[in-house]
Amino acid sequence: MQSLCVPPLHFPATALRLRQYPKSPIRTVRAELREENDPLIQSAIESASLRLRETNRAEPLFIDPYAACFVPPYTNKESNIHKQQQHYCLATKFIDDKLLHTAKRIDGLKQVVLFTDGMDTRPYRLNWPTSTMIFDVSPQNVFEFSSDKLQGVGARIPKGCMFFHIPVESGNIDQCLRDKGFSGNRPSIWAMQGLPIDSQSHLEAILSAISSLAMNECYLIGELPTNITLHESDLTKWMEKMFMSNGFRVKIVSYEEIAVSLGVVLHSSGNHDTVLFIAQQLRFSDDQMEKWRQEFQRVEEDGDEQGFDEL
């Protein structure tokens, strides 16, 4: 792969926010009420709570030093947290390892795209190699909330890396990524965890955007809510059909398999809320196709000129 070095740059999470206003007591109260009534923020906080609990275990699968800044001290949601924690944390560890392993094998500029709930701390807590461009695609309001919290605890993107946010509400995610500097002629690694997906059509639109940008053989890894399958009787066939129609070969990864590889004993035998997967791009990106089209055109024009000279 072509090597391209990026000069050391430092982009904190709030780099896109140019102005800082003092918080009055009234604005703070209003903001807290808005956050309490925002289901996306509350869902992201619940996931942060799971990461915090894992971090505080005696032998954690991973450590998230920033999860605590999202979790209010008065939070008391223990009803389903034990059931969710193991599967969520196994998926988080699996995705972490795949992201870093793949990124470190890419020469030169690395492109990592994360589809998240807006409170994903991977851009800050993972040891990204130099020259990594990290794109976070997530809900704008959750991202703004989490950026404030992360700035307050001094979270920073690793030096030599760049960070960009793309609002998931954007009508054209692939164009927004291009506008931020993403190139379909360079290798990339994609991950999805926590992104609020409410329908099959929503997932298909995201897969279509990824397929148009990801080079041939690039990987997409992640976790999906199973409620969007409309209770399909065969989850494997549904996944294969959905992903293959967008150019991906997909494999479902069992939580039990990950637990065994990590030496972890699962307390529950199944998880019907989410499905963990890894998919490989079989098509060529739009940028690759355009580059080859231009090359073929150049070869044809050169051939015409040579033929004319011979006559």
PDB file of N, CA and C in Angstrom, residues 33-128:
ATOM      1  N   LEU A  33     -32.532  19.159  31.978  1.00  0.00           N
ATOM      2  CA  LEU A  33     -33.876  18.659  31.700  1.00  0.00           C
ATOM      3  C   LEU A  33     -33.969  18.101  30.292  1.00  0.00           C
ATOM      4  N   ARG A  34     -33.337  18.793  29.339  1.00  0.00           N
ATOM      5  CA  ARG A  34     -33.359  18.329  27.958  1.00  0.00           C
ATOM      6  C   ARG A  34     -32.636  16.989  27.836  1.00  0.00           C
ATOM      7  N   GLU A  35     -31.512  16.854  28.546  1.00  0.00           N
ATOM      8  CA  GLU A  35     -30.758  15.605  28.484  1.00  0.00           C
ATOM      9  C   GLU A  35     -31.542  14.453  29.096  1.00  0.00           C
ATOM     10  N   GLU A  36     -32.246  14.723  30.205  1.00  0.00           N
ATOM     11  CA  GLU A  36     -33.023  13.672  30.856  1.00  0.00           C
ATOM     12  C   GLU A  36     -34.177  13.202  29.984  1.00  0.00           C
ATOM     13  N   ASN A  37     -34.677  14.081  29.133  1.00  0.00           N
ATOM     14  CA  ASN A  37     -35.812  13.740  28.280  1.00  0.00           C
ATOM     15  C   ASN A  37     -35.397  13.268  26.890  1.00  0.00           C
ATOM     16  N   ASP A  38     -34.111  13.202  26.635  1.00  0.00           N
ATOM     17  CA  ASP A  38     -33.635  12.788  25.317  1.00  0.00           C
ATOM     18  C   ASP A  38     -33.336  11.291  25.355  1.00  0.00           C
ATOM     19  N   PRO A  39     -34.120  10.475  24.640  1.00  0.00           N
ATOM     20  CA  PRO A  39     -33.909   9.019  24.698  1.00  0.00           C
ATOM     21  C   PRO A  39     -32.563   8.582  24.130  1.00  0.00           C
ATOM     22  N   LEU A  40     -32.036   9.301  23.134  1.00  0.00           N
ATOM     23  CA  LEU A  40     -30.746   8.926  22.558  1.00  0.00           C
ATOM     24  C   LEU A  40     -29.624   9.159  23.560  1.00  0.00           C
ATOM     25  N   ILE A  41     -29.690  10.283  24.275  1.00  0.00           N
ATOM     26  CA  ILE A  41     -28.676  10.564  25.296  1.00  0.00           C
ATOM     27  C   ILE A  41     -28.762   9.551  26.428  1.00  0.00           C
ATOM     28  N   GLN A  42     -29.980   9.236  26.852  1.00  0.00           N
ATOM     29  CA  GLN A  42     -30.139   8.286  27.953  1.00  0.00           C
ATOM     30  C   GLN A  42     -29.667   6.889  27.566  1.00  0.00           C
ATOM     31  N   SER A  43     -29.930   6.491  26.334  1.00  0.00           N
ATOM     32  CA  SER A  43     -29.468   5.184  25.868  1.00  0.00           C
ATOM     33  C   SER A  43     -27.944   5.136  25.823  1.00  0.00           C
ATOM     34  N   ALA A  44     -27.327   6.227  25.355  1.00  0.00           N
ATOM     35  CA  ALA A  44     -25.862   6.283  25.306  1.00  0.00           C
ATOM     36  C   ALA A  44     -25.264   6.265  26.707  1.00  0.00           C
ATOM     37  N   ILE A  45     -25.921   6.907  27.659  1.00  0.00           N
ATOM     38  CA  ILE A  45     -25.452   6.909  29.045  1.00  0.00           C
ATOM     39  C   ILE A  45     -25.511   5.499  29.633  1.00  0.00           C
ATOM     40  N   GLU A  46     -26.556   4.759  29.286  1.00  0.00           N
ATOM     41  CA  GLU A  46     -26.656   3.378  29.767  1.00  0.00           C
ATOM     42  C   GLU A  46     -25.493   2.534  29.262  1.00  0.00           C
ATOM     43  N   SER A  47     -25.111   2.732  27.995  1.00  0.00           N
ATOM     44  CA  SER A  47     -23.959   1.998  27.456  1.00  0.00           C
ATOM     45  C   SER A  47     -22.671   2.422  28.160  1.00  0.00           C
ATOM     46  N   ALA A  48     -22.544   3.722  28.435  1.00  0.00           N
ATOM     47  CA  ALA A  48     -21.374   4.201  29.173  1.00  0.00           C
ATOM     48  C   ALA A  48     -21.327   3.577  30.569  1.00  0.00           C
ATOM     49  N   SER A  49     -22.506   3.377  31.162  1.00  0.00           N
ATOM     50  CA  SER A  49     -22.563   2.741  32.484  1.00  0.00           C
ATOM     51  C   SER A  49     -22.019   1.320  32.433  1.00  0.00           C
ATOM     52  N   LEU A  50     -22.322   0.605  31.354  1.00  0.00           N
ATOM     53  CA  LEU A  50     -21.800  -0.753  31.204  1.00  0.00           C
ATOM     54  C   LEU A  50     -20.280  -0.741  31.083  1.00  0.00           C
ATOM     55  N   ARG A  51     -19.747   0.229  30.323  1.00  0.00           N
ATOM     56  CA  ARG A  51     -18.282   0.319  30.182  1.00  0.00           C
ATOM     57  C   ARG A  51     -17.637   0.697  31.509  1.00  0.00           C
ATOM     58  N   LEU A  52     -18.302   1.539  32.268  1.00  0.00           N
ATOM     59  CA  LEU A  52     -17.774   1.943  33.569  1.00  0.00           C
ATOM     60  C   LEU A  52     -17.737   0.752  34.528  1.00  0.00           C
ATOM     61  N   ARG A  53     -18.804  -0.029  34.536  1.00  0.00           N
ATOM     62  CA  ARG A  53     -18.831  -1.210  35.406  1.00  0.00           C
ATOM     63  C   ARG A  53     -17.734  -2.193  35.018  1.00  0.00           C
ATOM     64  N   GLU A  54     -17.524  -2.371  33.706  1.00  0.00           N
ATOM     65  CA  GLU A  54     -16.474  -3.278  33.253  1.00  0.00           C
ATOM     66  C   GLU A  54     -15.101  -2.764  33.677  1.00  0.00           C
ATOM     67  N   THR A  55     -14.884  -1.462  33.548  1.00  0.00           N
ATOM     68  CA  THR A  55     -13.607  -0.852  33.928  1.00  0.00           C
ATOM     69  C   THR A  55     -13.313  -1.060  35.404  1.00  0.00           C
ATOM     70  N   ASN A  56     -14.363  -1.073  36.225  1.00  0.00           N
ATOM     71  CA  ASN A  56     -14.184  -1.180  37.679  1.00  0.00           C
ATOM     72  C   ASN A  56     -14.090  -2.623  38.171  1.00  0.00           C
ATOM     73  N   ARG A  57     -14.216  -3.594  37.260  1.00  0.00           N
ATOM     74  CA  ARG A  57     -14.072  -4.985  37.658  1.00  0.00           C
ATOM     75  C   ARG A  57     -12.615  -5.304  37.989  1.00  0.00           C
ATOM     76  N   ALA A  58     -12.415  -6.398  38.733  1.00  0.00           N
ATOM     77  CA  ALA A  58     -11.056  -6.780  39.127  1.00  0.00           C
ATOM     78  C   ALA A  58     -10.200  -7.137  37.909  1.00  0.00           C
ATOM     79  N   GLU A  59     -10.786  -7.858  36.947  1.00  0.00           N
ATOM     80  CA  GLU A  59     -10.070  -8.237  35.725  1.00  0.00           C
ATOM     81  C   GLU A  59     -10.902  -7.830  34.511  1.00  0.00           C
ATOM     82  N   PRO A  60     -10.874  -6.556  34.156  1.00  0.00           N
ATOM     83  CA  PRO A  60     -11.724  -6.064  33.070  1.00  0.00           C
ATOM     84  C   PRO A  60     -11.221  -6.498  31.692  1.00  0.00           C
ATOM     85  N   LEU A  61     -12.145  -6.633  30.757  1.00  0.00           N
ATOM     86  CA  LEU A  61     -11.786  -6.933  29.377  1.00  0.00           C
ATOM     87  C   LEU A  61     -11.116  -5.731  28.724  1.00  0.00           C
ATOM     88  N   PHE A  62     -11.481  -4.556  29.146  1.00  0.00           N
ATOM     89  CA  PHE A  62     -10.908  -3.312  28.635  1.00  0.00           C
ATOM     90  C   PHE A  62     -11.086  -2.241  29.702  1.00  0.00           C
ATOM     91  N   ILE A  63     -10.392  -1.144  29.526  1.00  0.00           N
ATOM     92  CA  ILE A  63     -10.509  -0.019  30.466  1.00  0.00           C
ATOM     93  C   ILE A  63     -10.948   1.218  29.699  1.00  0.00           C
ATOM     94  N   ASP A  64     -12.013   1.823  30.147  1.00  0.00           N
ATOM     95  CA  ASP A  64     -12.495   3.075  29.575  1.00  0.00           C
ATOM     96  C   ASP A  64     -12.343   4.169  30.626  1.00  0.00           C
ATOM     97  N   PRO A  65     -11.276   4.962  30.558  1.00  0.00           N
ATOM     98  CA  PRO A  65     -11.034   5.968  31.589  1.00  0.00           C
ATOM     99  C   PRO A  65     -11.981   7.157  31.511  1.00  0.00           C
ATOM    100  N   TYR A  66     -12.808   7.224  30.470  1.00  0.00           N
ATOM    101  CA  TYR A  66     -13.680   8.386  30.284  1.00  0.00           C
ATOM    102  C   TYR A  66     -15.160   8.079  30.495  1.00  0.00           C
ATOM    103  N   ALA A  67     -15.520   6.824  30.663  1.00  0.00           N
ATOM    104  CA  ALA A  67     -16.941   6.473  30.788  1.00  0.00           C
ATOM    105  C   ALA A  67     -17.601   7.161  31.972  1.00  0.00           C
ATOM    106  N   ALA A  68     -16.844   7.342  33.050  1.00  0.00           N
ATOM    107  CA  ALA A  68     -17.425   7.918  34.264  1.00  0.00           C
ATOM    108  C   ALA A  68     -17.930   9.336  34.066  1.00  0.00           C
ATOM    109  N   CYS A  69     -17.345  10.064  33.117  1.00  0.00           N
ATOM    110  CA  CYS A  69     -17.753  11.465  32.947  1.00  0.00           C
ATOM    111  C   CYS A  69     -19.160  11.577  32.361  1.00  0.00           C
ATOM    112  N   PHE A  70     -19.686  10.509  31.782  1.00  0.00           N
ATOM    113  CA  PHE A  70     -21.026  10.536  31.211  1.00  0.00           C
ATOM    114  C   PHE A  70     -22.104  10.101  32.194  1.00  0.00           C
ATOM    115  N   VAL A  71     -21.708   9.373  33.231  1.00  0.00           N
ATOM    116  CA  VAL A  71     -22.687   8.721  34.107  1.00  0.00           C
ATOM    117  C   VAL A  71     -22.965   9.586  35.334  1.00  0.00           C
ATOM    118  N   PRO A  72     -24.196  10.080  35.490  1.00  0.00           N
ATOM    119  CA  PRO A  72     -24.523  10.891  36.666  1.00  0.00           C
ATOM    120  C   PRO A  72     -24.386  10.067  37.942  1.00  0.00           C
ATOM    121  N   PRO A  73     -23.963  10.693  39.026  1.00  0.00           N
ATOM    122  CA  PRO A  73     -23.772   9.943  40.285  1.00  0.00           C
ATOM    123  C   PRO A  73     -25.070   9.381  40.838  1.00  0.00           C
ATOM    124  N   TYR A  74     -26.209   9.953  40.414  1.00  0.00           N
ATOM    125  CA  TYR A  74     -27.494   9.502  40.948  1.00  0.00           C
ATOM    126  C   TYR A  74     -28.138   8.419  40.087  1.00  0.00           C
ATOM    127  N   THR A  75     -27.446   7.986  39.024  1.00  0.00           N
ATOM    128  CA  THR A  75     -28.022   6.964  38.147  1.00  0.00           C
ATOM    129  C   THR A  75     -28.204   5.660  38.911  1.00  0.00           C
ATOM    130  N   ASN A  76     -29.379   5.068  38.783  1.00  0.00           N
ATOM    131  CA  ASN A  76     -29.669   3.811  39.476  1.00  0.00           C
ATOM    132  C   ASN A  76     -30.529   2.935  38.584  1.00  0.00           C
ATOM    133  N   LYS A  77     -29.924   2.399  37.557  1.00  0.00           N
ATOM    134  CA  LYS A  77     -30.637   1.544  36.610  1.00  0.00           C
ATOM    135  C   LYS A  77     -29.981   0.170  36.622  1.00  0.00           C
ATOM    136  N   GLU A  78     -30.364  -0.645  37.580  1.00  0.00           N
ATOM    137  CA  GLU A  78     -29.745  -1.950  37.749  1.00  0.00           C
ATOM    138  C   GLU A  78     -30.609  -3.087  37.214  1.00  0.00           C
ATOM    139  N   SER A  79     -31.820  -2.797  36.748  1.00  0.00           N
ATOM    140  CA  SER A  79     -32.780  -3.840  36.406  1.00  0.00           C
ATOM    141  C   SER A  79     -32.247  -4.825  35.369  1.00  0.00           C
ATOM    142  N   ASN A  80     -31.676  -4.332  34.309  1.00  0.00           N
ATOM    143  CA  ASN A  80     -31.256  -5.204  33.216  1.00  0.00           C
ATOM    144  C   ASN A  80     -29.766  -5.096  32.926  1.00  0.00           C
ATOM    145  N   ILE A  81     -29.039  -4.412  33.794  1.00  0.00           N
ATOM    146  CA  ILE A  81     -27.659  -4.073  33.482  1.00  0.00           C
ATOM    147  C   ILE A  81     -26.753  -5.312  33.508  1.00  0.00           C
ATOM    148  N   HIS A  82     -27.008  -6.261  34.425  1.00  0.00           N
ATOM    149  CA  HIS A  82     -26.170  -7.455  34.495  1.00  0.00           C
ATOM    150  C   HIS A  82     -26.351  -8.324  33.262  1.00  0.00           C
ATOM    151  N   LYS A  83     -27.592  -8.423  32.793  1.00  0.00           N
ATOM    152  CA  LYS A  83     -27.880  -9.231  31.608  1.00  0.00           C
ATOM    153  C   LYS A  83     -27.200  -8.647  30.377  1.00  0.00           C
ATOM    154  N   GLN A  84     -27.178  -7.324  30.276  1.00  0.00           N
ATOM    155  CA  GLN A  84     -26.620  -6.663  29.108  1.00  0.00           C
ATOM    156  C   GLN A  84     -25.096  -6.608  29.131  1.00  0.00           C
ATOM    157  N   GLN A  85     -24.507  -6.504  30.331  1.00  0.00           N
ATOM    158  CA  GLN A  85     -23.104  -6.132  30.439  1.00  0.00           C
ATOM    159  C   GLN A  85     -22.162  -7.086  29.725  1.00  0.00           C
ATOM    160  N   GLN A  86     -22.315  -8.392  29.954  1.00  0.00           N
ATOM    161  CA  GLN A  86     -21.346  -9.327  29.385  1.00  0.00           C
ATOM    162  C   GLN A  86     -21.343  -9.281  27.864  1.00  0.00           C
ATOM    163  N   HIS A  87     -22.514  -9.344  27.241  1.00  0.00           N
ATOM    164  CA  HIS A  87     -22.575  -9.354  25.786  1.00  0.00           C
ATOM    165  C   HIS A  87     -22.058  -8.041  25.206  1.00  0.00           C
ATOM    166  N   TYR A  88     -22.455  -6.933  25.802  1.00  0.00           N
ATOM    167  CA  TYR A  88     -22.002  -5.630  25.317  1.00  0.00           C
ATOM    168  C   TYR A  88     -20.493  -5.490  25.446  1.00  0.00           C
ATOM    169  N   CYS A  89     -19.944  -5.909  26.563  1.00  0.00           N
ATOM    170  CA  CYS A  89     -18.501  -5.754  26.790  1.00  0.00           C
ATOM    171  C   CYS A  89     -17.685  -6.733  25.958  1.00  0.00           C
ATOM    172  N   LEU A  90     -18.198  -7.932  25.727  1.00  0.00           N
ATOM    173  CA  LEU A  90     -17.518  -8.863  24.829  1.00  0.00           C
ATOM    174  C   LEU A  90     -17.472  -8.289  23.414  1.00  0.00           C
ATOM    175  N   ALA A  91     -18.591  -7.700  22.970  1.00  0.00           N
ATOM    176  CA  ALA A  91     -18.627  -7.083  21.641  1.00  0.00           C
ATOM    177  C   ALA A  91     -17.670  -5.903  21.568  1.00  0.00           C
ATOM    178  N   THR A  92     -17.623  -5.099  22.621  1.00  0.00           N
ATOM    179  CA  THR A  92     -16.733  -3.941  22.651  1.00  0.00           C
ATOM    180  C   THR A  92     -15.275  -4.371  22.544  1.00  0.00           C
ATOM    181  N   LYS A  93     -14.898  -5.384  23.301  1.00  0.00           N
ATOM    182  CA  LYS A  93     -13.521  -5.901  23.259  1.00  0.00           C
ATOM    183  C   LYS A  93     -13.198  -6.454  21.873  1.00  0.00           C
ATOM    184  N   PHE A  94     -14.124  -7.212  21.294  1.00  0.00           N
ATOM    185  CA  PHE A  94     -13.926  -7.791  19.964  1.00  0.00           C
ATOM    186  C   PHE A  94     -13.707  -6.697  18.923  1.00  0.00           C
ATOM    187  N   ILE A  95     -14.548  -5.666  18.950  1.00  0.00           N
ATOM    188  CA  ILE A  95     -14.432  -4.568  17.987  1.00  0.00           C
ATOM    189  C   ILE A  95     -13.147  -3.781  18.211  1.00  0.00           C
ATOM    190  N   ASP A  96     -12.816  -3.497  19.466  1.00  0.00           N
ATOM    191  CA  ASP A  96     -11.551  -2.804  19.781  1.00  0.00           C
ATOM    192  C   ASP A  96     -10.364  -3.512  19.146  1.00  0.00           C
ATOM    193  N   ASP A  97     -10.276  -4.809  19.389  1.00  0.00           N
ATOM    194  CA  ASP A  97      -9.115  -5.575  18.919  1.00  0.00           C
ATOM    195  C   ASP A  97      -9.049  -5.610  17.401  1.00  0.00           C
ATOM    196  N   LYS A  98     -10.186  -5.809  16.741  1.00  0.00           N
ATOM    197  CA  LYS A  98     -10.204  -5.867  15.281  1.00  0.00           C
ATOM    198  C   LYS A  98      -9.822  -4.518  14.684  1.00  0.00           C
ATOM    199  N   LEU A  99     -10.297  -3.436  15.271  1.00  0.00           N
ATOM    200  CA  LEU A  99      -9.969  -2.108  14.759  1.00  0.00           C
ATOM    201  C   LEU A  99      -8.470  -1.839  14.822  1.00  0.00           C
ATOM    202  N   LEU A 100      -7.887  -2.067  15.979  1.00  0.00           N
ATOM    203  CA  LEU A 100      -6.462  -1.779  16.143  1.00  0.00           C
ATOM    204  C   LEU A 100      -5.599  -2.713  15.314  1.00  0.00           C
ATOM    205  N   HIS A 101      -5.948  -3.992  15.286  1.00  0.00           N
ATOM    206  CA  HIS A 101      -5.165  -4.961  14.509  1.00  0.00           C
ATOM    207  C   HIS A 101      -5.147  -4.578  13.035  1.00  0.00           C
ATOM    208  N   THR A 102      -6.326  -4.198  12.510  1.00  0.00           N
ATOM    209  CA  THR A 102      -6.410  -3.844  11.096  1.00  0.00           C
ATOM    210  C   THR A 102      -5.725  -2.519  10.809  1.00  0.00           C
ATOM    211  N   ALA A 103      -5.949  -1.519  11.657  1.00  0.00           N
ATOM    212  CA  ALA A 103      -5.356  -0.199  11.433  1.00  0.00           C
ATOM    213  C   ALA A 103      -3.838  -0.272  11.422  1.00  0.00           C
ATOM    214  N   LYS A 104      -3.264  -1.080  12.293  1.00  0.00           N
ATOM    215  CA  LYS A 104      -1.805  -1.168  12.375  1.00  0.00           C
ATOM    216  C   LYS A 104      -1.192  -1.868  11.173  1.00  0.00           C
ATOM    217  N   ARG A 105      -2.001  -2.600  10.427  1.00  0.00           N
ATOM    218  CA  ARG A 105      -1.489  -3.292   9.242  1.00  0.00           C
ATOM    219  C   ARG A 105      -1.577  -2.439   7.975  1.00  0.00           C
ATOM    220  N   ILE A 106      -2.211  -1.265   8.082  1.00  0.00           N
ATOM    221  CA  ILE A 106      -2.342  -0.380   6.932  1.00  0.00           C
ATOM    222  C   ILE A 106      -1.134   0.552   6.873  1.00  0.00           C
ATOM    223  N   ASP A 107      -0.465   0.601   5.737  1.00  0.00           N
ATOM    224  CA  ASP A 107       0.673   1.501   5.557  1.00  0.00           C
ATOM    225  C   ASP A 107       0.180   2.926   5.297  1.00  0.00           C
ATOM    226  N   GLY A 108       0.923   3.884   5.787  1.00  0.00           N
ATOM    227  CA  GLY A 108       0.584   5.281   5.522  1.00  0.00           C
ATOM    228  C   GLY A 108      -0.693   5.712   6.228  1.00  0.00           C
ATOM    229  N   LEU A 109      -1.497   6.471   5.514  1.00  0.00           N
ATOM    230  CA  LEU A 109      -2.714   7.036   6.088  1.00  0.00           C
ATOM    231  C   LEU A 109      -3.746   5.947   6.367  1.00  0.00           C
ATOM    232  N   LYS A 110      -4.276   5.934   7.603  1.00  0.00           N
ATOM    233  CA  LYS A 110      -5.289   4.954   7.985  1.00  0.00           C
ATOM    234  C   LYS A 110      -6.635   5.665   8.137  1.00  0.00           C
ATOM    235  N   GLN A 111      -7.690   5.053   7.661  1.00  0.00           N
ATOM    236  CA  GLN A 111      -9.028   5.634   7.753  1.00  0.00           C
ATOM    237  C   GLN A 111      -9.923   4.706   8.568  1.00  0.00           C
ATOM    238  N   VAL A 112     -10.435   5.243   9.689  1.00  0.00           N
ATOM    239  CA  VAL A 112     -11.309   4.480  10.579  1.00  0.00           C
ATOM    240  C   VAL A 112     -12.642   5.220  10.685  1.00  0.00           C
ATOM    241  N   VAL A 113     -13.727   4.525  10.374  1.00  0.00           N
ATOM    242  CA  VAL A 113     -15.050   5.135  10.443  1.00  0.00           C
ATOM    243  C   VAL A 113     -15.874   4.402  11.488  1.00  0.00           C
ATOM    244  N   LEU A 114     -16.358   5.140  12.488  1.00  0.00           N
ATOM    245  CA  LEU A 114     -17.112   4.569  13.596  1.00  0.00           C
ATOM    246  C   LEU A 114     -18.552   5.066  13.550  1.00  0.00           C
ATOM    247  N   PHE A 115     -19.500   4.156  13.445  1.00  0.00           N
ATOM    248  CA  PHE A 115     -20.923   4.484  13.544  1.00  0.00           C
ATOM    249  C   PHE A 115     -21.326   4.213  14.986  1.00  0.00           C
ATOM    250  N   THR A 116     -21.632   5.276  15.747  1.00  0.00           N
ATOM    251  CA  THR A 116     -21.754   5.151  17.196  1.00  0.00           C
ATOM    252  C   THR A 116     -23.002   5.842  17.739  1.00  0.00           C
ATOM    253  N   ASP A 117     -23.157   5.730  19.059  1.00  0.00           N
ATOM    254  CA  ASP A 117     -24.280   6.403  19.734  1.00  0.00           C
ATOM    255  C   ASP A 117     -23.940   7.840  20.099  1.00  0.00           C
ATOM    256  N   GLY A 118     -22.715   8.284  19.809  1.00  0.00           N
ATOM    257  CA  GLY A 118     -22.298   9.653  20.128  1.00  0.00           C
ATOM    258  C   GLY A 118     -21.455   9.753  21.373  1.00  0.00           C
ATOM    259  N   MET A 119     -21.376   8.669  22.162  1.00  0.00           N
ATOM    260  CA  MET A 119     -20.548   8.646  23.369  1.00  0.00           C
ATOM    261  C   MET A 119     -19.459   7.596  23.286  1.00  0.00           C
ATOM    262  N   ASP A 120     -19.100   7.200  22.083  1.00  0.00           N
ATOM    263  CA  ASP A 120     -18.038   6.219  21.896  1.00  0.00           C
ATOM    264  C   ASP A 120     -16.707   6.871  22.246  1.00  0.00           C
ATOM    265  N   THR A 121     -15.962   6.264  23.171  1.00  0.00           N
ATOM    266  CA  THR A 121     -14.681   6.838  23.595  1.00  0.00           C
ATOM    267  C   THR A 121     -13.495   6.213  22.865  1.00  0.00           C
ATOM    268  N   ARG A 122     -13.742   5.376  21.874  1.00  0.00           N
ATOM    269  CA  ARG A 122     -12.635   4.746  21.142  1.00  0.00           C
ATOM    270  C   ARG A 122     -11.643   5.757  20.554  1.00  0.00           C
ATOM    271  N   PRO A 123     -12.101   6.881  20.013  1.00  0.00           N
ATOM    272  CA  PRO A 123     -11.128   7.833  19.464  1.00  0.00           C
ATOM    273  C   PRO A 123     -10.119   8.314  20.498  1.00  0.00           C
ATOM    274  N   TYR A 124     -10.471   8.250  21.792  1.00  0.00           N
ATOM    275  CA  TYR A 124      -9.611   8.791  22.850  1.00  0.00           C
ATOM    276  C   TYR A 124      -8.885   7.710  23.635  1.00  0.00           C
ATOM    277  N   ARG A 125      -9.518   6.576  23.841  1.00  0.00           N
ATOM    278  CA  ARG A 125      -8.936   5.569  24.735  1.00  0.00           C
ATOM    279  C   ARG A 125      -8.095   4.512  24.026  1.00  0.00           C
ATOM    280  N   LEU A 126      -8.253   4.338  22.705  1.00  0.00           N
ATOM    281  CA  LEU A 126      -7.468   3.333  22.000  1.00  0.00           C
ATOM    282  C   LEU A 126      -6.139   3.924  21.532  1.00  0.00           C
ATOM    283  N   ASN A 127      -5.131   3.083  21.463  1.00  0.00           N
ATOM    284  CA  ASN A 127      -3.779   3.510  21.089  1.00  0.00           C
ATOM    285  C   ASN A 127      -3.648   3.489  19.561  1.00  0.00           C
ATOM    286  N   TRP A 128      -4.234   4.479  18.906  1.00  0.00           N
ATOM    287  CA  TRP A 128      -4.227   4.529  17.449  1.00  0.00           C
ATOM    288  C   TRP A 128      -2.826   4.806  16.922  1.00  0.00           C
TER     289      TRP A 128
END
